[in-house]
Tab-separated table of C-alpha atoms and ligand atoms in Angstrom:
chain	number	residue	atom	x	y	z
A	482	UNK	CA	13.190	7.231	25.750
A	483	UNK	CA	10.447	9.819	26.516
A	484	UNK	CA	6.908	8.146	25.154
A	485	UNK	CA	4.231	10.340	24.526
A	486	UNK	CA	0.710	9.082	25.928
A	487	UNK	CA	-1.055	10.958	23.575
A	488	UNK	CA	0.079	8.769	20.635
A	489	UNK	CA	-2.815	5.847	20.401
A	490	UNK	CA	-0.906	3.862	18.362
A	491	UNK	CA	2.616	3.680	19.867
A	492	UNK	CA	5.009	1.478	18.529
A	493	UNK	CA	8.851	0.600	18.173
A	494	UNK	CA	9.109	1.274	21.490
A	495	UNK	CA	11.531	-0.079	24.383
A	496	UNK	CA	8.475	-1.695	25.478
A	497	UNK	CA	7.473	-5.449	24.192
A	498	UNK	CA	4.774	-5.896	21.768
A	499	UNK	CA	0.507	-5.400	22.297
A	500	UNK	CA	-2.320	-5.170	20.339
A	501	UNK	CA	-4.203	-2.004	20.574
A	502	UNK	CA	-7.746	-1.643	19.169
A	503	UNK	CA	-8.491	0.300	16.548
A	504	UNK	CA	-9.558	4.050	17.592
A	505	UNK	CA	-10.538	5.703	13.945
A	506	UNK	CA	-13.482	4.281	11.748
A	507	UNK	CA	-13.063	2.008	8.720
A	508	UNK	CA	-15.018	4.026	6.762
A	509	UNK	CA	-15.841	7.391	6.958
A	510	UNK	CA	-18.702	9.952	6.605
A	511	UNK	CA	-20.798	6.127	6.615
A	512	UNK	CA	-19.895	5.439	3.150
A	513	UNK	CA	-22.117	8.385	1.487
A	514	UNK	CA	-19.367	11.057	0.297
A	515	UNK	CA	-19.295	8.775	-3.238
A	516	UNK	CA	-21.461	6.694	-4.995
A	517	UNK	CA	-18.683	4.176	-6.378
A	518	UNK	CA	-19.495	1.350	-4.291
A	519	UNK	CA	-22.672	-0.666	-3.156
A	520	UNK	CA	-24.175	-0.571	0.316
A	521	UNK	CA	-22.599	-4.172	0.479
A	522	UNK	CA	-19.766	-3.436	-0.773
A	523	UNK	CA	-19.399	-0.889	1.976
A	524	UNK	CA	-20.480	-3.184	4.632
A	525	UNK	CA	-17.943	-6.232	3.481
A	526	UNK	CA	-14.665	-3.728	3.208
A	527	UNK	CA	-15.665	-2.449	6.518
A	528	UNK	CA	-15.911	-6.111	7.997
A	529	UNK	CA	-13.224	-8.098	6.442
A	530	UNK	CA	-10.508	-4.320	6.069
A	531	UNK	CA	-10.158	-4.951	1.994
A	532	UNK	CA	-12.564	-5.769	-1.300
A	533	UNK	CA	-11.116	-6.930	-4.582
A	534	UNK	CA	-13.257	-5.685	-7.773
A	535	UNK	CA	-12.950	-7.785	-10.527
A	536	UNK	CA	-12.536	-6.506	-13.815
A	537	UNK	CA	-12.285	-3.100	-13.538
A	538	UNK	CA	-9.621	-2.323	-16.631
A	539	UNK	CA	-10.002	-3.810	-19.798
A	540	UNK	CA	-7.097	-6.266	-21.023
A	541	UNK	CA	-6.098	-3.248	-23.408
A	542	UNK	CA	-5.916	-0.331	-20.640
A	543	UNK	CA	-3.843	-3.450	-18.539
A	544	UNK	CA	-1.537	-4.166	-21.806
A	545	UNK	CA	-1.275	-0.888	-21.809
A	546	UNK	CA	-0.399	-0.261	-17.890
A	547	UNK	CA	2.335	-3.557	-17.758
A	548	UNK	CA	4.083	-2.525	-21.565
A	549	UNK	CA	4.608	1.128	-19.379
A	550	UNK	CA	6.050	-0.520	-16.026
A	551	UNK	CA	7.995	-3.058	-18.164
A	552	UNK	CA	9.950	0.101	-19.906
A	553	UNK	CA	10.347	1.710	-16.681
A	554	UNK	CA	11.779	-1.674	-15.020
A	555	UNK	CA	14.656	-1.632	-17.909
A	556	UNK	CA	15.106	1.570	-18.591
A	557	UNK	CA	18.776	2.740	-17.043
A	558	UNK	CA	17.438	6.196	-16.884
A	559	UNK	CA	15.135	4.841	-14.352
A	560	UNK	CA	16.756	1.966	-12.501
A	561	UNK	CA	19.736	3.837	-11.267
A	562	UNK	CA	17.407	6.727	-9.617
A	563	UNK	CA	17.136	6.242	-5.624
A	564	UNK	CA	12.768	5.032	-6.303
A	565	UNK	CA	13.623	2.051	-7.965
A	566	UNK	CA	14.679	-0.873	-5.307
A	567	UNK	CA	16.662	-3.762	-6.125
A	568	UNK	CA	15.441	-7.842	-4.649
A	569	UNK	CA	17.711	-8.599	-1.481
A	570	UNK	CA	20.557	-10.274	-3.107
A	571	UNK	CA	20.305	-9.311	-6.842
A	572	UNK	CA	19.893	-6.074	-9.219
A	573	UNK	CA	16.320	-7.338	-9.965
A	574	UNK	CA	13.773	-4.283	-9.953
A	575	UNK	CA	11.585	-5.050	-6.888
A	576	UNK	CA	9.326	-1.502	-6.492
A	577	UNK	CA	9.707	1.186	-8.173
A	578	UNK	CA	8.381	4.354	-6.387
A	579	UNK	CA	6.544	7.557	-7.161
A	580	UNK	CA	6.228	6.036	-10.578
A	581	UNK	CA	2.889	8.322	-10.803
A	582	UNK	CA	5.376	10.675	-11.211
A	583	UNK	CA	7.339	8.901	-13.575
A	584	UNK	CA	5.055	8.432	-15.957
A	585	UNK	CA	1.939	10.388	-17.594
A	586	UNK	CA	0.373	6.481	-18.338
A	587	UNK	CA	0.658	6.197	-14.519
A	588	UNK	CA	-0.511	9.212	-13.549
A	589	UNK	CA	-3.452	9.264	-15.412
A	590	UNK	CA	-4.201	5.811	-13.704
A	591	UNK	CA	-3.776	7.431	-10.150
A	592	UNK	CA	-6.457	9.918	-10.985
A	593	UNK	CA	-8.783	7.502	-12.644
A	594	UNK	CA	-12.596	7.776	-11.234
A	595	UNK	CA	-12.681	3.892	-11.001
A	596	UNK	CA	-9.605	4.026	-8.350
A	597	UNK	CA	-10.314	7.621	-6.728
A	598	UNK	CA	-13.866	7.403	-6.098
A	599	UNK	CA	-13.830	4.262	-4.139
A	600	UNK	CA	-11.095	6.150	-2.289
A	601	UNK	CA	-13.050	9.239	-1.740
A	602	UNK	CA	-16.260	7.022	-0.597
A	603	UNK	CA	-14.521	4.975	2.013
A	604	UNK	CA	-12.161	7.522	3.626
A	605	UNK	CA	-15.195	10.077	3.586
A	606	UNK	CA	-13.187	13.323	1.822
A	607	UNK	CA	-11.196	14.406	-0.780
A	608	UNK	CA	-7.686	12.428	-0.890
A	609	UNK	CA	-4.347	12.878	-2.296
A	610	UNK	CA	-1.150	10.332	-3.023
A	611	UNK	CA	0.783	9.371	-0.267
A	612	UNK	CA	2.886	6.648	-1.613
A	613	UNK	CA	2.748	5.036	-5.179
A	614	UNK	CA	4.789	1.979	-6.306
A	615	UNK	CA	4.996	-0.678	-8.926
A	616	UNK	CA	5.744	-3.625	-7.812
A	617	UNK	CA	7.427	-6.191	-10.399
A	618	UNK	CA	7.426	-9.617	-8.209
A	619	UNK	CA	9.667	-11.224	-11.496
A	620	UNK	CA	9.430	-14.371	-12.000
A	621	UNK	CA	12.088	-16.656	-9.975
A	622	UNK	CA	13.492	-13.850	-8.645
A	623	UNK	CA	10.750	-11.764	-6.449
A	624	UNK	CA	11.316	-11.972	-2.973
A	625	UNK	CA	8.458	-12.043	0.039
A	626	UNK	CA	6.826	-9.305	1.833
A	627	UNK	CA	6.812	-10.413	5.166
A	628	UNK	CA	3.089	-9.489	7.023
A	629	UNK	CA	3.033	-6.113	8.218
A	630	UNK	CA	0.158	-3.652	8.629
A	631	UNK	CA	1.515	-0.360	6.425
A	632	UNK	CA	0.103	1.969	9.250
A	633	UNK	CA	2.389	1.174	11.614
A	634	UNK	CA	4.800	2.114	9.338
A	635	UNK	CA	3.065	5.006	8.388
A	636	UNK	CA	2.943	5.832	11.580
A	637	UNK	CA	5.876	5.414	13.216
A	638	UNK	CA	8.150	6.538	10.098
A	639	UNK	CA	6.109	8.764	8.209
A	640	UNK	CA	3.826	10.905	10.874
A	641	UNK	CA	0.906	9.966	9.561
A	642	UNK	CA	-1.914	10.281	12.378
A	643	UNK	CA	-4.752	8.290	12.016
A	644	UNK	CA	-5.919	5.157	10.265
A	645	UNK	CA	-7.553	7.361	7.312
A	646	UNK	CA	-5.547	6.079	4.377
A	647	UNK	CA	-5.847	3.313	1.928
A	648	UNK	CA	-4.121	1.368	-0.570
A	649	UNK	CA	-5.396	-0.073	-3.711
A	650	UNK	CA	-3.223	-2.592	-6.145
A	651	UNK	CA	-4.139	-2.245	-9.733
A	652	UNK	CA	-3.260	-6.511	-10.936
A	653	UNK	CA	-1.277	-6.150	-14.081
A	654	UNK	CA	-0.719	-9.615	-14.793
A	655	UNK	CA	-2.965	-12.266	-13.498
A	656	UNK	CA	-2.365	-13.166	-9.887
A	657	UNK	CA	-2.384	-17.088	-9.498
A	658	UNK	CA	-1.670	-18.819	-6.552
A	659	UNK	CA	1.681	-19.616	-7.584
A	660	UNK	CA	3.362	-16.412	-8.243
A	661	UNK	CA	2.882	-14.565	-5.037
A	662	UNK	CA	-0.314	-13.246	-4.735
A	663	UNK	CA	-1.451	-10.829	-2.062
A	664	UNK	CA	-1.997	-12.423	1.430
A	665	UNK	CA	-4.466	-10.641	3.509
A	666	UNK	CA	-6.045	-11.490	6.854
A	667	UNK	CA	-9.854	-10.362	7.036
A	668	UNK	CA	-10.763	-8.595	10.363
A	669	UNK	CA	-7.119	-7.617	11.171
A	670	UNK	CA	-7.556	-3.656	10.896
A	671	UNK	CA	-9.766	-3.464	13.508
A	672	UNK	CA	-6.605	-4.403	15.692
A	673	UNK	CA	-2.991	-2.408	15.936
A	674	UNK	CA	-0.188	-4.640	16.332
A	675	UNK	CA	2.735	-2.724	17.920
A	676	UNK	CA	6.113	-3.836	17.266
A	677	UNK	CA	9.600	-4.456	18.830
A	678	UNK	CA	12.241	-2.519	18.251
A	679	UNK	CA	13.659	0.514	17.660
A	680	UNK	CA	13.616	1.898	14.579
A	681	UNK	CA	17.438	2.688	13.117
A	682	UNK	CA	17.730	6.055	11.027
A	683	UNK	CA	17.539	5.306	7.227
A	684	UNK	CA	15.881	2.807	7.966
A	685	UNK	CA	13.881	2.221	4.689
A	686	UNK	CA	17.466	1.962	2.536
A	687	UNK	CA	16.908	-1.939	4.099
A	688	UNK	CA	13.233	-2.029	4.861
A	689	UNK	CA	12.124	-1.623	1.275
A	690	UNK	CA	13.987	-4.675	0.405
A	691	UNK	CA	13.335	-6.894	3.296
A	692	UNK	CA	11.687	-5.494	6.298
A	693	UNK	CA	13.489	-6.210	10.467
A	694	UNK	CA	11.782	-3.381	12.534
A	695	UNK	CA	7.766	-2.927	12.322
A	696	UNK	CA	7.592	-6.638	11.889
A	697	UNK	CA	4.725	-7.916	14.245
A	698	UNK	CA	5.481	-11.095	16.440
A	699	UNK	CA	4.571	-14.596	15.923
A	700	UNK	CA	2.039	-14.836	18.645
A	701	UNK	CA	0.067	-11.551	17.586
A	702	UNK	CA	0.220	-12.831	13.699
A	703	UNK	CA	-1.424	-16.268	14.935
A	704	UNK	CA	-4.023	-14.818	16.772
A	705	UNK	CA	-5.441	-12.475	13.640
A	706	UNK	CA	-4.790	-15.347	11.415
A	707	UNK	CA	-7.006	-17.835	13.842
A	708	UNK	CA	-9.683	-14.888	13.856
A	709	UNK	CA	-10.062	-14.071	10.454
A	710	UNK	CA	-8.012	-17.061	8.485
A	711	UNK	CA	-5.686	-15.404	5.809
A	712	UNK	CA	-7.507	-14.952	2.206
A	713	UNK	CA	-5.207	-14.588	-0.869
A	714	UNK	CA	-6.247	-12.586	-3.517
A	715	UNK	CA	-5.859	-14.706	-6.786
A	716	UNK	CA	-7.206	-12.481	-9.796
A	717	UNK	CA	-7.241	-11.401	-13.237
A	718	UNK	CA	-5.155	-8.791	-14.755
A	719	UNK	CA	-7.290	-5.775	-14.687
A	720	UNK	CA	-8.603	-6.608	-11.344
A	721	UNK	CA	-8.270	-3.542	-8.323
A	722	UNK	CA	-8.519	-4.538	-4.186
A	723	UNK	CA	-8.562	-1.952	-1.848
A	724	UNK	CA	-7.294	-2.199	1.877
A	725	UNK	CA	-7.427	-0.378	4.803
A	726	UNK	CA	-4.190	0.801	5.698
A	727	UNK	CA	-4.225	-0.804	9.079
A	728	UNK	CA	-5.119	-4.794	6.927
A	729	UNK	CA	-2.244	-7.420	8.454
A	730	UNK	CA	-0.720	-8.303	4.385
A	731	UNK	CA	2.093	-10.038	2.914
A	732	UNK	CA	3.367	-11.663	-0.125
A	733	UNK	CA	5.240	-14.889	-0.430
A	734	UNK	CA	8.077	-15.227	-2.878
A	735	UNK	CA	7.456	-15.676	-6.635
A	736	UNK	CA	9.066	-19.257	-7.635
A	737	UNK	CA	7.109	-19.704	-10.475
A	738	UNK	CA	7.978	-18.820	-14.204
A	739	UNK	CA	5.250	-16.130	-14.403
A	740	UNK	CA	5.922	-12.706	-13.150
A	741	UNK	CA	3.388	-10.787	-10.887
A	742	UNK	CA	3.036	-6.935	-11.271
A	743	UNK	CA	0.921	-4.693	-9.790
A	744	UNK	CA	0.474	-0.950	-9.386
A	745	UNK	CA	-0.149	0.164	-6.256
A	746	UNK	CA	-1.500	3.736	-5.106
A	747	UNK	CA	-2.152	4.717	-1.410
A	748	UNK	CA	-5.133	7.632	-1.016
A	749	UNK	CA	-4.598	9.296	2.080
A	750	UNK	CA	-7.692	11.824	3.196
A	751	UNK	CA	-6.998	15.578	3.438
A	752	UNK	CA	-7.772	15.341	6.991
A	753	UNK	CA	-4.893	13.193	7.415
A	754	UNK	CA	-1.453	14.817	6.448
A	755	UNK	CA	1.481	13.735	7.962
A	756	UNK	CA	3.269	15.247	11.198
A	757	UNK	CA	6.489	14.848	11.796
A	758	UNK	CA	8.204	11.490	12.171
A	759	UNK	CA	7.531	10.022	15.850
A	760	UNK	CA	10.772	9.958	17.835
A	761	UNK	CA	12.624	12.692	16.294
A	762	UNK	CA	13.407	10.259	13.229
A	763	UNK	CA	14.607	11.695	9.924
A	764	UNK	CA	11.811	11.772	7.732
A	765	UNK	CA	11.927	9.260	4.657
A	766	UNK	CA	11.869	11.108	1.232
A	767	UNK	CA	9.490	12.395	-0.423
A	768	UNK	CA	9.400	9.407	-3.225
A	769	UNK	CA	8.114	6.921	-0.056
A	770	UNK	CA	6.379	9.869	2.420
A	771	UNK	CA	5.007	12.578	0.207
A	772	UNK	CA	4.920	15.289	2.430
A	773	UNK	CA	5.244	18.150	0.088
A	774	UNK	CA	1.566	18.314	-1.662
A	775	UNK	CA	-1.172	17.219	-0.287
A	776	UNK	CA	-3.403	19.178	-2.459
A	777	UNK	CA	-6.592	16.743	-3.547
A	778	UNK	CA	-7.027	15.151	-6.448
A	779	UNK	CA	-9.056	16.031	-9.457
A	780	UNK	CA	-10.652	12.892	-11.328
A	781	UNK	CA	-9.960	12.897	-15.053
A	782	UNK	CA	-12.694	13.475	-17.058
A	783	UNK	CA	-11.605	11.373	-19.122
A	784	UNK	CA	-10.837	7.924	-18.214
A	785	UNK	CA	-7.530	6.357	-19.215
A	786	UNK	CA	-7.573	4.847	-22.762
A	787	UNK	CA	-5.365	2.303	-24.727
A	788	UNK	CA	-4.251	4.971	-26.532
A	789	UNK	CA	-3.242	7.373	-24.027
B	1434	6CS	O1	7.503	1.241	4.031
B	1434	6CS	C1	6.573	1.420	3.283
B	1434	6CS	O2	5.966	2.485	3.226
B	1434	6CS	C2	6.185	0.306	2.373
B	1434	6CS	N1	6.533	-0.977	2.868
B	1434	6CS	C3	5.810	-2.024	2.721
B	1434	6CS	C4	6.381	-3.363	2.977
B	1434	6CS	N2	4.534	-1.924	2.315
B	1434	6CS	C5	3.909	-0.643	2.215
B	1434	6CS	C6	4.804	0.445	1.857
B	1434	6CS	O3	4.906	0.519	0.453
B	1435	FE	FE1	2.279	-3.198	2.425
């Protein structure tokens, strides 16, 4: 295989795995290109690569929110399209994709101020969607996410260049420590983990459901986790974190009675659109990669309201 030396964040290549410092800033422009977020605030996402706001929707906006993803999870119309993914080993909803799409409740969510301004703050420019999910984490049923850093995925799979993207998971039901929560490890974006292992074509038909390839090794996942320690975010409904795209995360399974769904949207900057694949893959679909408008987003005027 032919490896380019340009590419500073090489992975799934014949090559074992490394850990590459981070080249791009955490945030951008120095925090002043919004006024969403305090100077602390700034300083602690840019430390610790995430920052959970607490109570950012009201409990009727989030009623609101979870009665829309609940439809969407049961609705046939839905489940049998290619964005909705089934658990590993049952016809249990696990994501559903491009659901700001979807749905108008949804969409009016991605272009809230409360979720795009933070966005536009830390990555320094106007953004767009790259990826939006719901994730339904049922009860009993919801199976892991192991850690991975969703750049490297980005990355490898999607083209996307530089570490100038971010995700942000809207909690729709409380997130306790017993139904799954999200597991991140502070300090970890400031470090690349390349993988092992080549990447097979269609490779997201499995990945989606349970990841093999872009799955960092023991050793690398030790060392972050001995750096930083691993911080789970246990939160109300209504609650919002945002993490850098580069953030080592993962999910354990959800054993407990009580379901655990959140909304996800990722915000990638302008400056950041995707090239093609890296190793002459097949690029994923549109519903996972959107590489077919990267026009920015305009903020509603008008927030979201129960009624909506
Ligand atoms: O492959 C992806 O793009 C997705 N996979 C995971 C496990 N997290 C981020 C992203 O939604
Ligand atoms: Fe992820």
């Amino acid at each position: 295989m032919s490896i380019s030396m340009s590419d500073l964040y090489e992975s799934r290549t014949d090559r074992g795995s490394a850990i590459i410092a981070r080249q791009d800033p955490v945030v951008y422009e120095g925090g002043t290109y919004a006024d969403a977020l305090s100077t602390e605030q700034v300083c602690d996402y840019n430390r610790d690569g995430f920052i959970l706001l607490e109570n950012v929707f009201s409990e009727e906006e989030v009623e609101s929110l979870l009665d829309e993803v609940k439809r969407l999870s049961v609705d046939g119309d839905i489940t049998k399209r290619e964005e909705a993914i089934k658990e590993p080993g049952s016809d249990a909803v696990r994501s559903i994709f491009r659901v700001h799409a979807l749905s108008q409740k949804v969409n009016q969510l991605s272009r809230d101020p409360r979720l795009i301004h933070v966005a536009r703050q830390i990555l320094g420019s106007e953004v767009y969607i790259h990826q939006s999910r719901a994730n339904m984490k049922p009860g009993f049923k919801g199976k892991e996410f192991y850690w991975h850093s969703d750049f490297e995925t980005w990355h490898v799979e999607d083209g996307m260049p530089s570490m100038r993207a971010l995700s942000c998971s809207v909690l729709l039901t409380d997130n306790n420590e017993c139904n799954g929560p999200l597991m991140l490890m502070p300090g970890s974006h400031l470090q690349f983990i390349s993988c092992q292992g080549q990447t097979p074509d269609e490779h997201y038909k499995q990945s989606l459901r349970k990841q093999e390839y872009g799955v960092p090794d023991p050793l690398s996942l030790q060392l972050l986790a001995e750096q930083g320690g691993i911080r789970s975010v246990t939160a109300k409904a209504g609650s919002v974190v945002f993490f850098d795209c580069n953030t080592m995360h993962g999910s354990a399974s959800n054993i407990s009675p009580w379901p655990r769904a959140n909304v996800f949207m990722v915000y990638n900057s302008v400056h950041n659109t995707l090239n093609p694949p890296k190793y002459g893959l097949t690029p994923r679909p549109d519903y996972i990669a959107n590489r077919s408008d990267f026009t920015a987003l305009e903020p509603l005027e008008t927030p979201m309201t129960a009624e909506a």
